[in-house]
Short mmCIF file of C-alpha atoms in Angstrom, two decimals:
data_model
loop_
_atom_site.label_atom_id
_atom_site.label_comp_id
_atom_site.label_asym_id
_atom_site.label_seq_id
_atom_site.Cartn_x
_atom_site.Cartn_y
_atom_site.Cartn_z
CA UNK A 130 0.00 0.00 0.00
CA UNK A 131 1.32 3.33 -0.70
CA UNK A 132 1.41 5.80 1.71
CA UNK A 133 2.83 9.00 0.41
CA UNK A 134 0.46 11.96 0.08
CA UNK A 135 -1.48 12.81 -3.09
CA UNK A 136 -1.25 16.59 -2.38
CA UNK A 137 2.19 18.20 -1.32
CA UNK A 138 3.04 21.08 0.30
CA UNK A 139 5.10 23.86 -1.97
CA UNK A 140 8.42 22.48 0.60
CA UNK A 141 7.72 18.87 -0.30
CA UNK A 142 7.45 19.33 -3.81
CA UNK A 143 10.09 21.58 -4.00
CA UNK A 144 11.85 18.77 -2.98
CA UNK A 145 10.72 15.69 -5.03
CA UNK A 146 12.43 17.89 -7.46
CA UNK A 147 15.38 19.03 -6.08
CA UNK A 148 14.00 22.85 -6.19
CA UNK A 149 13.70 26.05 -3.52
CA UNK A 150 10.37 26.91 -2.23
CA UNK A 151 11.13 30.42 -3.89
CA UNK A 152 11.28 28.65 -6.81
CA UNK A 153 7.92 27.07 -7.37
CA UNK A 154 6.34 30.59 -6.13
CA UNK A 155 8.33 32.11 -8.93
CA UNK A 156 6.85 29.64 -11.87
CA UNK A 157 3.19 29.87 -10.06
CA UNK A 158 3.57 33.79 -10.11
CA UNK A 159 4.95 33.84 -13.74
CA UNK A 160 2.09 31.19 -15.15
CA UNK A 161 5.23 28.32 -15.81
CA UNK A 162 6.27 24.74 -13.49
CA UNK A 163 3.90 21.78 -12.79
CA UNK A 164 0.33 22.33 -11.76
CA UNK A 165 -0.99 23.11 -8.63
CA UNK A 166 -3.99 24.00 -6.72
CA UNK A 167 -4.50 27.24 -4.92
CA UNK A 168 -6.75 26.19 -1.68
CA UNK A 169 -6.96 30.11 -0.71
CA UNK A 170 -4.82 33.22 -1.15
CA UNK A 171 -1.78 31.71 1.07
CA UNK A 172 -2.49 27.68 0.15
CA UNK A 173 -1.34 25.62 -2.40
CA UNK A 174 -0.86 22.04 -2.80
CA UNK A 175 0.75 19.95 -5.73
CA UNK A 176 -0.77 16.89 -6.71
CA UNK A 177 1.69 14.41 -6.69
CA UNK A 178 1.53 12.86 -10.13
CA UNK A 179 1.29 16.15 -11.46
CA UNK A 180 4.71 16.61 -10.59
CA UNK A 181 6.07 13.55 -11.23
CA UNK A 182 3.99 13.99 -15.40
CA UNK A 183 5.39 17.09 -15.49
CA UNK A 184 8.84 16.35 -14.64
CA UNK A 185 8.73 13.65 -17.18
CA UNK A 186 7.49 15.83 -19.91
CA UNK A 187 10.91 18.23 -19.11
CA UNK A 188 12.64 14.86 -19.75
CA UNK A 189 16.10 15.51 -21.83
CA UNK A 190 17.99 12.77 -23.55
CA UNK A 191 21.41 14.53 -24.72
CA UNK A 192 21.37 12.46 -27.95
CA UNK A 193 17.69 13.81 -28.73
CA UNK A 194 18.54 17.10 -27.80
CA UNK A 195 19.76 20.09 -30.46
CA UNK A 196 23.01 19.64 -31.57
CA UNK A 197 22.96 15.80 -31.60
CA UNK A 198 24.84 15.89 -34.84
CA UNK A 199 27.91 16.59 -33.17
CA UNK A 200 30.52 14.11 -31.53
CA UNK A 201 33.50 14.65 -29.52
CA UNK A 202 37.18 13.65 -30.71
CA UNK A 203 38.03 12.47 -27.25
CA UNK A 204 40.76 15.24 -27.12
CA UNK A 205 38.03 18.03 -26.03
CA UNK A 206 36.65 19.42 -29.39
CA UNK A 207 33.74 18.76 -31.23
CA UNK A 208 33.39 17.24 -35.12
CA UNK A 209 30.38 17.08 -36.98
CA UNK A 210 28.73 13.37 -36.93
CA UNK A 211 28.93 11.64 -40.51
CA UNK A 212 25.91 12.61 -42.62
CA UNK A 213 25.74 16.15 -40.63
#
């Protein structure tokens, strides 16, 4: 049975991922970060899969990312992949 709470406090999802308080209040106040609910003017709460979507959906897989046509020499500098 799991027992970890649907709905997190801003301090316990800020950090599941790692993050300041400050900084989830930031995202909320600029529209951005995971979802959350706003219980009154000083109460929010993150549902937990929410976060955990979200944080998926921010996913990045270096060889998917831009500039994936590049390789490294091994000596520090960068060559364009065959086909580039």
């Amino acid at each position: 049975m799991n027992h970890e709470p649907f709905y997190l406090t801003r301090e316990e999802a800020a950090n599941l991922l790692g993050l300041r308080e400050q900084t989830l209040a930031n995202w909320a106040w600029q529209g951005v970060g995971p979802p959350y609910i706003r219980i009154n003017a000083r109460c929010v709460r993150y549902p937990r899969d929410e976060i955990l979507t979200w944080a998926a959906a921010h996913l990045v897989r270096p060889h998917e990312a831009d500039g994936c046509n590049q390789s490294f020499t091994g000596n520090g500098s960068k060559t364009r992949a065959a086909g580039a």
